[in-house]
Amino acid sequence: MVEQVNLKIDHLSVSVDAGATILEAARKVNVRIPTLCHHEDLCVAGNCRVCVVEQVGLDRLQPACAIPVSEGMEILTNSMKVRNARKQIIELLISEHRAECTTCYKNGKCELQSLSNEYIVGESGFLPLVPLKGYTIDEFSPSIIKDDSKCIRCQRCVRTCDQIQSIGALTVAHKGGEMKISTFFDKPIYEVVCTNCGQCVNRCPTGALTEKTYINEVWNAIDNPDKFVVVQTAPAVRIALGEALDMDPGEIVTGKMVAALRRLGFNAVLDTDWSADLTIIEEGNELLQRLKRVLKDKETDVKIPMTTSCSPGWIKFIEHTFPDFLEHLSTAKSPQQMFGALAKTFYANKIGVDPSNMVSVSVMPCTAKKFEANRPEMRASGYQDVDFVVTTRELAMMVKQAGIDFKSLPDDDYDSIMGESTGAGVIFGATGGVMEAALRTVYEVVTGREIPFDGLNILPVRGMEEVREASLKIENPLPEWDFLDGVEVKTCVAHGLSNAKKVMEKVKNGEADYHFIEIMACPGGCLGGGGQPLPTSPEIRKKRAEAIYREDAGKKIRKSHENPEIIQIYEDFLVEPLGHKSHELLHTTYTPRNRY
Amino acid sequence: MKKGLKRLDLIFKNEHDSAVILEKSLKRSNEELIEDLISSGLKGRGGAGFPTGLKWKLTAEASGQEKYVICNADEGEPGTFKDREILSSVPHKVLTGMAVCGRIIGSEKGFIYLRGEYKFLIPKLQKAIDEFHELADSLNLPFRVQIFLGCGAYICGEESALFESMEGHRGEPRNKPPFPTDSGYRKGPTVINNVETLAHTYSIFKYGPEKFRDLGVKDSRGSKVFSVSGDTPIPGIYELEFGMTLQKFVDDFGDGDAKAVQVGGAAGFCVPRKKFDKTVIGYKGKLTGISLPTGGSMMIFNSSRSMYNVLHNYLDFFVEESCGQCTPCRVGTQQLLLGIEAVKRGDKSSQYLEKLLELAETMRVTAKCGLGQSVANSFSSIVENFREEMIY
Ligand SMILES: Cc1cc2nc3c(=O)[nH]c(=O)nc-3n(C[C@H](O)[C@H](O)[C@H](O)COP(=O)(O)O)c2cc1C
Ligand code: SF4
């Protein structure tokens, strides 16, 4: 057992594990100490000083987030000394922050604003620093907007980019009054190694880092009578949207979300889960082809392990960081882009709409999807395949703007075609989900039998462990796949780019004997994406993951290759996986990029 | 020059006996050596005044694979240049102190963190180090010293920012605890001492703790090297006994018209003429009157000086040299500077000075490191003692 330490917080006795911080001890006795630079996902910084408390016997105040408890410590969190200091520190932060709260994108969700609500009565009193600084807003990126005038230098973004993502696109530059969060040579975010994952946006306490919003563009399209507006919804949106609409983490709101989208005025409400199933068919077959060419035909120029390609943050990361390893990526497009390419071709044709009059919108848990939709490769239909990407957060805003009482909405169903999906499509939203969905299909294609896991639940690839390895032995395959007999198929799942980096270093050093690797840029997979409702924490992501697997378990069909609308599209249009049409519409290429 | 104060010549006396002193010290036990340091009463000369013997003892007791001895030669305090003098005239004393420290704490790696602007010292210093390595080899002491050149930021003199800088990171102070004695450079237990502190250990090992103790007053033992500048006919470096009153100091060094002395540089206190004879130069202790520690800078201002300008200069310095990491210091320094300007211009009433004094106090109790914590020293002492000069 860990050694216990006894102390007093505001005269309340508490004992906690040795090594715990004052902040953790205070939480245990339900004493709330305000924080700003502190974030559960990040290492301790102790730089905002909002959490300072008084330790009896010490002259200086102590940052509760950074100081470990010690035996007999007496802490006061609400003494006059603490209140005065805390108030002044918040006043200082306000003085260097452009407080245009009423028009700010983060209005109502800004942590500085809520601290100000609690502690500042009347004017803040210090001189405004913002007018002296000549700030410009970086809004060149299709995904992320950086507004230094709202930055309070807590460095949560810097720590996120460095520790969770191991990218270091955002760094601290200069010192003293000039100190700011910057990029390589202060270039626009668009031009540096930023992967657009939006994890920094998820952790920015103010409006300094936000997603670029396309809400107005979407409203305009909906209001235009000449446009046929289709919307697709990613797997992880349905298990998180409720959080931004006053519901608890982990609530599944698929039916309400579909109803809301219809009310907003979209002409067709379709599902990215459907194209996730399609991705499994294409990517699964690609994997089998690669295995055949390597193991049976002994071709040497085919790259194994193959890695997934549906996370656009991961794609941009590998393009920057491991540009010599792009051939390991599956050429299959992400579900969003498969959907986009088919919407303006196959679907437009089916329903008799001129693709030039079609506007394709997607609702994603992700900010990198905005960049992905704008990639020059993503115009297979002859148009931009996906016109506008809005995040889960933006959709919640639209629902509010439309005056919809979300909680009381009756459940509704997706439109057909391209609306039917399986449990395999749903679990794309969680780390390990693509791997599990692929294995459910690939194993059955190879052996003709269902994968031997209770209830099709492949537990070894689930969970929140940073890097997970699992293997599966193939026995008695169908004759076509006899070269796989006895082969132990080795897989690896990683989420968060720092973990992706670890895995890729192994690949690079020839130390990885995997066949298939799933990588998601964000912690927890898409459910922890940069466009998801705020706040985020390990606890919240766990609840979202549980909801995803509940949704999967509740589906009648659990395997991608059994989705009737998928079977249909191969019969009607695509002909066969990896066929001519697939190559034209559903596969893509990658671009090596610079390392800064 | 009047001859009121006793001038000393412990530090700069060029004694060519490092070999003897080192050999003699290495023959003694760690406990004896630490006991000598503790009983000498030596406190750190880098500003914070931590007892040196205790620092070495704590580091010796700390568990950790790799331990380090670091000589802090960042000397960034404006008006201070004593460490430069020590390193260029008696480097072997510093190196001997480091080597004995290494033996005591169990470290074979020493570094001299040299201020970027002192790059010109390197050839001479490296030669001294090379000679010292030969000596160490001859005594079978595997201790090695390396020079690490800083890049000119004042904050990198703060010990934990210095470690960050040596590790290749941005020079930002760390949270404490852990203290360097437990976790310093590369997370190893580390002794970090000022150049002058290390040179003093040499004298203590050579002459014994009594001789050191006999100098100075209670809580402030030994001698101290001062960098005297400002309105003085005799600027320069002087080794003086601790415990003098400021009046005596001004009698010796002033130009007859001193109205204030800034003790300890920008981070120190400003003492007005009327408090000269009540102020003792030394570490905080139970002495009657006010006692002020100093990294060594003594700046004298005569009545022609505007104390508003003096304070403005200091605040300019802090606004620029704050690492920018923590709120009270980054924003507080800017607000203090803008604030006194606004009061001077008449845009804010003189009442605003009270708000600024409160802010300085908040900075003192909440800033993350010594830099932000000490801005209040000069700010409050100047504003309180020269309030009229701030307003009119
Ligand atoms: C902003 C700042 C700058 C400092 N600069 C120096 C310096 O240049 N040289 C130095 O010896 N100590 C400096 N210090 C003090 C060191 O942090 C540390 O206390 C000292 O090196 C310990 O050595 P000592 O015990 O021998 O004094 C500085 C402290 C602060 C807060
Ligand atoms: S007090 Fe100033 S120098 Fe020290 S950590 Fe804070 S901002 Fe940096």
mmCIF file of N, CA, C and O and ligand atoms in Angstrom, chain B residues 44-50 55 72 74-77 83 154-155 157-159 192-195 197 369-371, ligand 1:
data_model
loop_
_atom_site.group_PDB
_atom_site.id
_atom_site.type_symbol
_atom_site.label_atom_id
_atom_site.label_comp_id
_atom_site.label_asym_id
_atom_site.label_seq_id
_atom_site.Cartn_x
_atom_site.Cartn_y
_atom_site.Cartn_z
ATOM 1 N N GLY B 44 25.568 30.952 0.780
ATOM 2 C CA GLY B 44 25.720 31.139 -0.660
ATOM 3 C C GLY B 44 25.827 32.598 -1.038
ATOM 4 O O GLY B 44 25.121 33.457 -0.520
ATOM 5 N N ARG B 45 26.754 32.891 -1.954
ATOM 6 C CA ARG B 45 27.001 34.274 -2.372
ATOM 7 C C ARG B 45 26.251 34.626 -3.652
ATOM 8 O O ARG B 45 26.479 35.669 -4.243
ATOM 9 N N GLY B 46 25.358 33.731 -4.101
ATOM 10 C CA GLY B 46 24.636 33.991 -5.347
ATOM 11 C C GLY B 46 23.375 34.808 -5.155
ATOM 12 O O GLY B 46 22.695 35.156 -6.107
ATOM 13 N N GLY B 47 23.032 35.066 -3.901
ATOM 14 C CA GLY B 47 21.866 35.913 -3.658
ATOM 15 C C GLY B 47 20.922 35.349 -2.625
ATOM 16 O O GLY B 47 20.423 36.069 -1.772
ATOM 17 N N ALA B 48 20.686 34.032 -2.670
ATOM 18 C CA ALA B 48 19.676 33.467 -1.780
ATOM 19 C C ALA B 48 20.219 33.181 -0.382
ATOM 20 O O ALA B 48 19.468 33.080 0.578
ATOM 21 N N GLY B 49 21.519 33.037 -0.264
ATOM 22 C CA GLY B 49 22.130 32.890 1.052
ATOM 23 C C GLY B 49 21.863 31.578 1.759
ATOM 24 O O GLY B 49 21.764 31.515 2.979
ATOM 25 N N PHE B 50 21.772 30.494 1.020
ATOM 26 C CA PHE B 50 21.548 29.198 1.649
ATOM 27 C C PHE B 50 22.866 28.682 2.230
ATOM 28 O O PHE B 50 23.920 28.808 1.606
ATOM 29 N N LYS B 55 23.839 22.480 2.164
ATOM 30 C CA LYS B 55 23.533 22.129 0.768
ATOM 31 C C LYS B 55 24.337 20.904 0.346
ATOM 32 O O LYS B 55 23.813 19.939 -0.210
ATOM 33 N N ASN B 72 27.897 28.244 -10.720
ATOM 34 C CA ASN B 72 27.038 29.213 -11.388
ATOM 35 C C ASN B 72 27.827 30.489 -11.675
ATOM 36 O O ASN B 72 28.081 31.292 -10.784
ATOM 37 N N ASP B 74 26.860 32.635 -14.157
ATOM 38 C CA ASP B 74 26.005 33.337 -15.119
ATOM 39 C C ASP B 74 26.026 34.853 -14.883
ATOM 40 O O ASP B 74 25.741 35.634 -15.782
ATOM 41 N N GLU B 75 26.316 35.243 -13.682
ATOM 42 C CA GLU B 75 26.460 36.643 -13.286
ATOM 43 C C GLU B 75 25.724 37.642 -14.192
ATOM 44 O O GLU B 75 26.340 38.383 -14.970
ATOM 45 N N GLY B 76 24.407 37.630 -14.063
ATOM 46 C CA GLY B 76 23.620 38.485 -14.945
ATOM 47 C C GLY B 76 23.111 39.737 -14.276
ATOM 48 O O GLY B 76 22.594 40.644 -14.925
ATOM 49 N N GLU B 77 23.242 39.830 -12.963
ATOM 50 C CA GLU B 77 22.741 40.985 -12.228
ATOM 51 C C GLU B 77 23.453 42.250 -12.710
ATOM 52 O O GLU B 77 24.686 42.306 -12.678
ATOM 53 N N ASP B 83 32.277 37.819 -10.194
ATOM 54 C CA ASP B 83 32.548 36.426 -10.525
ATOM 55 C C ASP B 83 33.524 36.334 -11.698
ATOM 56 O O ASP B 83 34.373 35.445 -11.757
ATOM 57 N N TYR B 154 19.220 36.574 -18.401
ATOM 58 C CA TYR B 154 19.390 36.741 -16.954
ATOM 59 C C TYR B 154 18.767 35.584 -16.200
ATOM 60 O O TYR B 154 19.337 35.073 -15.231
ATOM 61 N N ILE B 155 17.602 35.147 -16.643
ATOM 62 C CA ILE B 155 16.865 34.119 -15.908
ATOM 63 C C ILE B 155 17.642 32.817 -15.854
ATOM 64 O O ILE B 155 17.452 32.010 -14.953
ATOM 65 N N GLY B 157 20.438 32.329 -14.840
ATOM 66 C CA GLY B 157 21.227 32.254 -13.618
ATOM 67 C C GLY B 157 20.440 31.630 -12.485
ATOM 68 O O GLY B 157 21.009 31.151 -11.500
ATOM 69 N N GLU B 158 19.113 31.605 -12.607
ATOM 70 C CA GLU B 158 18.280 30.940 -11.603
ATOM 71 C C GLU B 158 18.547 29.455 -11.752
ATOM 72 O O GLU B 158 18.486 28.916 -12.861
ATOM 73 N N GLU B 159 18.801 28.791 -10.647
ATOM 74 C CA GLU B 159 19.359 27.442 -10.743
ATOM 75 C C GLU B 159 18.546 26.461 -11.590
ATOM 76 O O GLU B 159 19.106 25.744 -12.417
ATOM 77 N N ILE B 192 24.655 23.278 -6.693
ATOM 78 C CA ILE B 192 24.951 24.425 -7.541
ATOM 79 C C ILE B 192 25.344 25.572 -6.632
ATOM 80 O O ILE B 192 24.651 25.893 -5.669
ATOM 81 N N ASN B 193 26.529 26.120 -6.894
ATOM 82 C CA ASN B 193 27.044 27.210 -6.073
ATOM 83 C C ASN B 193 27.557 28.344 -6.938
ATOM 84 O O ASN B 193 28.056 28.128 -8.039
ATOM 85 N N ASN B 194 27.475 29.496 -6.366
ATOM 86 C CA ASN B 194 28.041 30.680 -6.983
ATOM 87 C C ASN B 194 29.575 30.577 -7.016
ATOM 88 O O ASN B 194 30.184 29.897 -6.171
ATOM 89 N N VAL B 195 30.165 31.241 -7.966
ATOM 90 C CA VAL B 195 31.630 31.250 -8.109
ATOM 91 C C VAL B 195 32.303 31.645 -6.794
ATOM 92 O O VAL B 195 33.229 30.978 -6.317
ATOM 93 N N THR B 197 31.131 31.629 -3.752
ATOM 94 C CA THR B 197 30.920 30.648 -2.690
ATOM 95 C C THR B 197 31.991 29.574 -2.749
ATOM 96 O O THR B 197 32.595 29.196 -1.739
ATOM 97 N N CYS B 369 9.504 32.061 -9.365
ATOM 98 C CA CYS B 369 10.925 32.022 -8.997
ATOM 99 C C CYS B 369 11.374 33.334 -8.400
ATOM 100 O O CYS B 369 10.626 34.312 -8.336
ATOM 101 N N GLY B 370 12.622 33.348 -8.005
ATOM 102 C CA GLY B 370 13.207 34.494 -7.341
ATOM 103 C C GLY B 370 13.103 35.782 -8.138
ATOM 104 O O GLY B 370 13.061 36.867 -7.555
ATOM 105 N N LEU B 371 13.069 35.686 -9.448
ATOM 106 C CA LEU B 371 13.025 36.916 -10.234
ATOM 107 C C LEU B 371 11.730 37.677 -9.945
ATOM 108 O O LEU B 371 11.741 38.821 -9.495
HETATM 109 C C1 LIG C 1 16.601 35.521 -11.618
HETATM 110 C C2 LIG C 1 17.731 34.914 -10.892
HETATM 111 C C3 LIG C 1 19.015 35.041 -11.378
HETATM 112 C C4 LIG C 1 20.076 34.479 -10.714
HETATM 113 N N1 LIG C 1 21.319 34.642 -11.228
HETATM 114 C C5 LIG C 1 22.364 34.104 -10.560
HETATM 115 C C6 LIG C 1 23.687 34.268 -11.053
HETATM 116 O O1 LIG C 1 23.900 34.894 -12.088
HETATM 117 N N2 LIG C 1 24.711 33.704 -10.366
HETATM 118 C C7 LIG C 1 24.499 32.992 -9.228
HETATM 119 O O2 LIG C 1 25.438 32.495 -8.654
HETATM 120 N N3 LIG C 1 23.263 32.831 -8.730
HETATM 121 C C8 LIG C 1 22.197 33.364 -9.373
HETATM 122 N N4 LIG C 1 20.941 33.167 -8.872
HETATM 123 C C9 LIG C 1 20.777 32.343 -7.658
HETATM 124 C C10 LIG C 1 20.749 30.868 -8.009
HETATM 125 O O3 LIG C 1 19.416 30.488 -8.290
HETATM 126 C C11 LIG C 1 21.222 30.000 -6.861
HETATM 127 O O4 LIG C 1 20.534 30.329 -5.738
HETATM 128 C C12 LIG C 1 22.704 30.121 -6.615
HETATM 129 O O5 LIG C 1 23.420 29.852 -7.766
HETATM 130 C C13 LIG C 1 23.100 29.160 -5.536
HETATM 131 O O6 LIG C 1 24.452 29.321 -5.208
HETATM 132 P P1 LIG C 1 24.902 29.828 -3.771
HETATM 133 O O7 LIG C 1 24.216 28.976 -2.768
HETATM 134 O O8 LIG C 1 26.356 29.637 -3.796
HETATM 135 O O9 LIG C 1 24.513 31.248 -3.684
HETATM 136 C C14 LIG C 1 19.859 33.756 -9.522
HETATM 137 C C15 LIG C 1 18.563 33.633 -9.034
HETATM 138 C C16 LIG C 1 17.514 34.202 -9.686
HETATM 139 C C17 LIG C 1 16.150 34.050 -9.145
#
